[in-house]
mmCIF file of C-alpha atoms in Angstrom:
data_model
loop_
_atom_site.group_PDB
_atom_site.id
_atom_site.type_symbol
_atom_site.label_atom_id
_atom_site.label_comp_id
_atom_site.label_asym_id
_atom_site.label_seq_id
_atom_site.Cartn_x
_atom_site.Cartn_y
_atom_site.Cartn_z
ATOM 1 C CA LEU A 1 -0.024 -0.015 0.069
ATOM 2 C CA SER A 2 1.446 3.505 -0.639
ATOM 3 C CA PRO A 3 1.499 5.689 2.257
ATOM 4 C CA LYS A 4 -1.150 7.995 1.151
ATOM 5 C CA LEU A 5 -3.181 5.074 1.123
ATOM 6 C CA ARG A 6 -2.127 3.875 4.624
ATOM 7 C CA MET A 7 -2.647 7.255 5.416
ATOM 8 C CA TYR A 8 -6.367 8.072 4.117
ATOM 9 C CA ARG A 9 -7.327 3.606 5.702
ATOM 10 C CA THR A 10 -6.061 4.579 9.491
ATOM 11 C CA MET A 11 -7.186 8.283 9.719
ATOM 12 C CA VAL A 12 -10.678 7.160 8.396
ATOM 13 C CA ASN A 13 -10.324 3.645 10.930
ATOM 14 C CA ASN A 14 -9.679 6.187 14.263
ATOM 15 C CA LEU A 15 -12.623 8.327 12.529
ATOM 16 C CA ARG A 16 -14.493 5.613 13.299
ATOM 17 C CA ASN A 17 -13.933 4.604 16.609
ATOM 18 C CA SER A 18 -13.440 8.281 18.111
ATOM 19 C CA LEU A 19 -17.113 8.922 16.219
ATOM 20 C CA GLY A 20 -19.039 5.686 18.454
ATOM 21 C CA LYS A 21 -19.754 7.493 20.997
ATOM 22 C CA SER A 22 -22.040 10.120 20.545
ATOM 23 C CA ILE A 23 -20.699 13.876 21.377
ATOM 24 C CA PRO A 24 -22.941 16.337 23.122
ATOM 25 C CA GLU A 25 -21.963 19.942 21.291
ATOM 26 C CA GLU A 26 -22.365 18.353 18.116
ATOM 27 C CA SER A 27 -26.610 18.771 18.276
ATOM 28 C CA LYS A 28 -25.617 22.544 19.116
ATOM 29 C CA ASP A 29 -22.301 23.404 16.976
ATOM 30 C CA LYS A 30 -24.324 21.453 14.080
ATOM 31 C CA THR A 31 -27.716 23.807 14.186
ATOM 32 C CA GLU A 32 -26.271 27.078 15.838
ATOM 33 C CA LEU A 33 -23.986 26.236 12.502
ATOM 34 C CA CYS A 34 -26.832 25.260 9.428
ATOM 35 C CA GLU A 35 -28.892 28.474 11.105
ATOM 36 C CA LEU A 36 -25.717 30.325 9.912
ATOM 37 C CA THR A 37 -25.763 29.571 6.140
ATOM 38 C CA GLN A 38 -29.379 30.389 5.801
ATOM 39 C CA GLU A 39 -30.803 33.020 4.213
ATOM 40 C CA PRO A 40 -33.091 34.733 6.764
ATOM 41 C CA LYS A 41 -36.723 33.561 8.238
ATOM 42 C CA GLY A 42 -38.442 35.579 5.304
ATOM 43 C CA SER A 43 -36.127 36.374 2.811
ATOM 44 C CA ALA A 44 -37.292 34.373 0.402
ATOM 45 C CA PRO A 45 -37.127 35.987 -3.130
ATOM 46 C CA THR A 46 -40.942 36.219 -4.908
ATOM 47 C CA MET A 47 -39.119 37.373 -8.191
ATOM 48 C CA ASP A 48 -38.748 35.368 -11.121
ATOM 49 C CA LYS A 49 -34.381 36.347 -10.263
ATOM 50 C CA ALA A 50 -32.667 37.972 -8.056
ATOM 51 C CA GLU A 51 -31.924 41.330 -8.038
ATOM 52 C CA GLY A 52 -28.951 42.187 -10.827
ATOM 53 C CA GLU A 53 -28.984 38.402 -12.835
ATOM 54 C CA SER A 54 -29.492 38.386 -15.728
ATOM 55 C CA ASP A 55 -32.127 36.651 -17.707
ATOM 56 C CA GLU A 56 -29.389 34.744 -19.209
ATOM 57 C CA THR A 57 -28.049 33.767 -15.997
ATOM 58 C CA VAL A 58 -31.887 32.742 -14.426
ATOM 59 C CA MET A 59 -32.211 31.113 -17.583
ATOM 60 C CA ALA A 60 -28.670 29.255 -17.341
ATOM 61 C CA VAL A 61 -29.325 28.110 -13.804
ATOM 62 C CA ARG A 62 -33.430 26.736 -14.510
ATOM 63 C CA GLN A 63 -31.533 24.331 -17.664
ATOM 64 C CA GLN A 64 -29.151 23.253 -14.748
ATOM 65 C CA LEU A 65 -31.464 22.193 -12.476
ATOM 66 C CA SER A 66 -33.803 20.666 -15.448
ATOM 67 C CA ARG A 67 -30.811 18.062 -15.974
ATOM 68 C CA LEU A 68 -32.384 16.145 -13.007
ATOM 69 C CA THR A 69 -35.531 13.955 -13.021
ATOM 70 C CA GLU A 70 -38.657 13.777 -11.077
ATOM 71 C CA ARG A 71 -37.040 10.268 -10.460
ATOM 72 C CA GLN A 72 -33.450 11.150 -9.912
ATOM 73 C CA HIS A 73 -35.232 13.442 -6.325
ATOM 74 C CA ALA A 74 -37.608 10.535 -5.604
ATOM 75 C CA VAL A 75 -34.114 8.224 -5.474
ATOM 76 C CA ILE A 76 -31.822 11.002 -3.747
ATOM 77 C CA ILE A 77 -34.148 11.702 -1.718
ATOM 78 C CA ARG A 78 -33.901 9.129 -0.259
ATOM 79 C CA THR A 79 -30.026 7.951 -0.402
ATOM 80 C CA PHE A 80 -29.809 10.603 1.766
ATOM 81 C CA ALA A 81 -31.900 10.295 4.337
ATOM 82 C CA LYS A 82 -28.986 7.709 6.149
ATOM 83 C CA MET A 83 -26.575 9.310 5.192
ATOM 84 C CA GLY A 84 -27.862 12.431 7.337
ATOM 85 C CA SER A 85 -29.341 10.230 10.439
ATOM 86 C CA ASN A 86 -25.606 10.388 11.094
ATOM 87 C CA PRO A 87 -24.402 14.096 9.329
ATOM 88 C CA VAL A 88 -21.381 14.818 11.354
ATOM 89 C CA LYS A 89 -19.969 11.276 11.152
ATOM 90 C CA ASN A 90 -21.024 10.644 7.828
ATOM 91 C CA ALA A 91 -19.319 14.374 6.326
ATOM 92 C CA LEU A 92 -15.791 14.199 8.103
ATOM 93 C CA GLN A 93 -15.780 10.714 6.392
ATOM 94 C CA VAL A 94 -16.222 12.379 2.840
ATOM 95 C CA LEU A 95 -13.599 15.292 4.042
ATOM 96 C CA LEU A 96 -11.359 12.636 5.411
ATOM 97 C CA ARG A 97 -10.846 11.000 1.798
ATOM 98 C CA LEU A 98 -10.885 13.938 -0.012
ATOM 99 C CA PHE A 99 -8.565 15.413 1.975
ATOM 100 C CA ALA A 100 -6.196 11.997 2.131
ATOM 101 C CA GLU A 101 -6.502 12.364 -2.039
ATOM 102 C CA TYR A 102 -5.868 16.440 -2.334
ATOM 103 C CA PRO A 103 -4.099 17.141 0.745
ATOM 104 C CA GLN A 104 -3.913 20.534 -1.301
ATOM 105 C CA TYR A 105 -6.874 21.306 -1.118
ATOM 106 C CA LYS A 106 -6.882 22.182 2.366
ATOM 107 C CA ARG A 107 -5.541 25.337 1.998
ATOM 108 C CA ILE A 108 -8.712 26.659 0.276
ATOM 109 C CA TRP A 109 -9.788 27.067 4.186
ATOM 110 C CA PRO A 110 -7.650 29.262 5.967
ATOM 111 C CA GLN A 111 -9.188 27.479 9.207
ATOM 112 C CA PHE A 112 -7.170 24.647 8.279
ATOM 113 C CA ARG A 113 -3.582 25.679 6.435
ATOM 114 C CA GLY A 114 -2.047 26.074 10.256
ATOM 115 C CA ILE A 115 -2.931 22.294 10.711
ATOM 116 C CA GLN A 116 -1.365 18.931 10.647
ATOM 117 C CA ASP A 117 -2.515 15.930 8.788
ATOM 118 C CA SER A 118 -1.956 14.019 11.695
ATOM 119 C CA SER A 119 -4.259 15.938 13.566
ATOM 120 C CA LEU A 120 -7.152 17.071 11.089
ATOM 121 C CA ILE A 121 -9.404 14.180 12.683
ATOM 122 C CA ASN A 122 -9.345 15.845 15.414
ATOM 123 C CA ALA A 123 -9.249 19.153 14.315
ATOM 124 C CA ILE A 124 -12.743 20.874 15.701
ATOM 125 C CA GLU A 125 -12.473 23.060 12.503
ATOM 126 C CA LEU A 126 -13.018 20.179 10.231
ATOM 127 C CA ARG A 127 -16.325 18.711 12.636
ATOM 128 C CA ARG A 128 -17.342 22.376 12.098
ATOM 129 C CA HIS A 129 -16.707 22.531 8.113
ATOM 130 C CA ALA A 130 -18.293 18.882 8.084
ATOM 131 C CA SER A 131 -21.638 20.779 9.317
ATOM 132 C CA VAL A 132 -22.028 23.213 7.335
ATOM 133 C CA TYR A 133 -20.875 20.784 4.319
ATOM 134 C CA MET A 134 -23.580 18.953 5.663
ATOM 135 C CA CYS A 135 -26.419 21.867 5.841
ATOM 136 C CA GLY A 136 -25.573 22.827 2.156
ATOM 137 C CA LEU A 137 -26.730 19.483 1.442
ATOM 138 C CA THR A 138 -29.311 19.307 3.942
ATOM 139 C CA ALA A 139 -31.150 22.014 2.002
ATOM 140 C CA ILE A 140 -30.374 20.973 -1.412
ATOM 141 C CA ILE A 141 -31.953 17.868 -0.492
ATOM 142 C CA HIS A 142 -34.512 19.215 1.040
ATOM 143 C CA SER A 143 -35.406 21.829 -1.460
ATOM 144 C CA MET A 144 -35.288 18.628 -4.097
ATOM 145 C CA ASN A 145 -39.327 18.907 -4.879
ATOM 146 C CA ARG A 146 -39.781 23.099 -4.599
ATOM 147 C CA GLU A 147 -39.019 23.832 -7.936
ATOM 148 C CA ASP A 148 -37.932 27.521 -7.003
ATOM 149 C CA GLU A 149 -36.137 26.717 -3.405
ATOM 150 C CA LEU A 150 -34.220 24.343 -5.282
ATOM 151 C CA GLU A 151 -33.457 27.313 -7.072
ATOM 152 C CA VAL A 152 -32.424 29.744 -4.463
ATOM 153 C CA GLN A 153 -30.541 27.023 -3.067
ATOM 154 C CA MET A 154 -28.672 26.204 -5.522
ATOM 155 C CA LYS A 155 -27.864 29.584 -6.591
ATOM 156 C CA ARG A 156 -26.817 30.645 -2.714
ATOM 157 C CA ILE A 157 -24.854 27.238 -2.103
ATOM 158 C CA ALA A 158 -22.825 28.056 -5.868
ATOM 159 C CA LYS A 159 -22.293 32.189 -5.305
ATOM 160 C CA ALA A 160 -20.174 31.312 -1.497
ATOM 161 C CA HIS A 161 -18.328 28.538 -2.912
ATOM 162 C CA VAL A 162 -17.039 31.579 -5.906
ATOM 163 C CA LYS A 163 -16.170 33.793 -3.414
ATOM 164 C CA TRP A 164 -13.594 30.476 -0.745
ATOM 165 C CA ASN A 165 -12.652 30.236 -4.770
ATOM 166 C CA VAL A 166 -14.003 26.444 -4.602
ATOM 167 C CA HIS A 167 -13.955 25.487 -8.916
ATOM 168 C CA ARG A 168 -15.294 23.250 -10.927
ATOM 169 C CA SER A 169 -12.923 20.571 -10.252
ATOM 170 C CA HIS A 170 -13.081 20.888 -6.138
ATOM 171 C CA VAL A 171 -16.412 19.182 -6.439
ATOM 172 C CA GLU A 172 -16.418 16.901 -8.755
ATOM 173 C CA ASN A 173 -13.298 15.195 -7.244
ATOM 174 C CA MET A 174 -15.508 15.436 -3.862
ATOM 175 C CA LEU A 175 -17.999 13.084 -5.914
ATOM 176 C CA ASP A 176 -16.175 9.680 -5.498
ATOM 177 C CA PRO A 177 -15.880 10.061 -1.587
ATOM 178 C CA ALA A 178 -19.376 11.282 -1.106
ATOM 179 C CA LEU A 179 -20.703 8.635 -3.206
ATOM 180 C CA GLU A 180 -18.468 5.676 -0.553
ATOM 181 C CA VAL A 181 -19.786 7.274 2.212
ATOM 182 C CA LEU A 182 -23.292 6.498 0.590
ATOM 183 C CA LYS A 183 -22.841 3.237 -0.831
ATOM 184 C CA GLU A 184 -21.900 2.625 2.927
ATOM 185 C CA CYS A 185 -24.865 3.970 4.443
ATOM 186 C CA ASN A 186 -27.511 2.085 1.852
ATOM 187 C CA ASP A 187 -27.034 -1.679 1.057
ATOM 188 C CA ASP A 188 -29.190 -0.871 -1.688
ATOM 189 C CA PHE A 189 -26.265 1.832 -3.780
ATOM 190 C CA ASP A 190 -27.217 0.762 -7.362
ATOM 191 C CA GLU A 191 -25.963 2.541 -10.564
ATOM 192 C CA GLU A 192 -29.027 4.743 -10.339
ATOM 193 C CA ALA A 193 -28.612 5.826 -7.248
ATOM 194 C CA LYS A 194 -25.078 7.027 -8.730
ATOM 195 C CA GLN A 195 -25.603 8.259 -11.889
ATOM 196 C CA ALA A 196 -28.569 10.024 -9.683
ATOM 197 C CA TRP A 197 -26.178 11.675 -7.261
ATOM 198 C CA SER A 198 -23.540 12.147 -10.333
ATOM 199 C CA THR A 199 -25.634 14.823 -12.351
ATOM 200 C CA LEU A 200 -26.285 16.189 -8.788
ATOM 201 C CA TYR A 201 -22.595 17.430 -8.904
ATOM 202 C CA ASP A 202 -22.114 18.179 -12.266
ATOM 203 C CA ILE A 203 -24.733 20.597 -11.507
ATOM 204 C CA ILE A 204 -23.349 21.816 -8.035
ATOM 205 C CA ALA A 205 -20.260 22.392 -10.059
ATOM 206 C CA GLU A 206 -21.975 23.864 -13.267
ATOM 207 C CA VAL A 207 -24.110 27.000 -10.809
ATOM 208 C CA ILE A 208 -20.635 27.227 -9.962
ATOM 209 C CA GLU A 209 -18.602 28.118 -13.226
ATOM 210 C CA ILE A 210 -21.975 30.227 -14.194
ATOM 211 C CA TYR A 211 -21.187 32.364 -11.728
ATOM 212 C CA ARG A 212 -17.229 32.029 -10.921
ATOM 213 C CA LYS A 213 -18.426 34.417 -14.558
ATOM 214 C CA LYS A 214 -20.430 36.862 -13.435
ATOM 215 C CA VAL A 215 -17.679 37.699 -10.881
#
């Protein structure tokens, strides 16, 4: 085994052991972070497009969202339910696998830059980022059956990723770790589910690039 793969397996095994026990602060931290990533109550847009957005941008985003079928919506919602039942633990699994394969990605977020790889698994910064990651993904999944709300959530998340200089490749490279964790959470995770999630992540990547061109 390569040193990187050995490190990855050790980190993931340690993660499973360390997260086997309940952590009292986890639920509170997750709630607070979710609130930070949500739009203020009552602020959901009622117009067809956000202020300052061109018709071209609105149409481009909607065209991307239309790529997901109703059946794929249902598959994503169903398979996410088990992953979302233990959100922070499963998000940590995704992030650790991503950073093990692409350690340079830690430099995207300032809070990770001073943390050694060997210390990452126990870093509160990683747990907080895992909460934010799952809050964003949960917001997308929970709005799947409401077209207008899904558009709002996708735009919000895309703009946040542009702010942190996250590119298409970063999202694409997160797909495999996410699929691995989803498969571990769902015994019946099949090719149809894989295609549905692959399409969702590709849409997220495309919408990010749509807003990157506006910067």
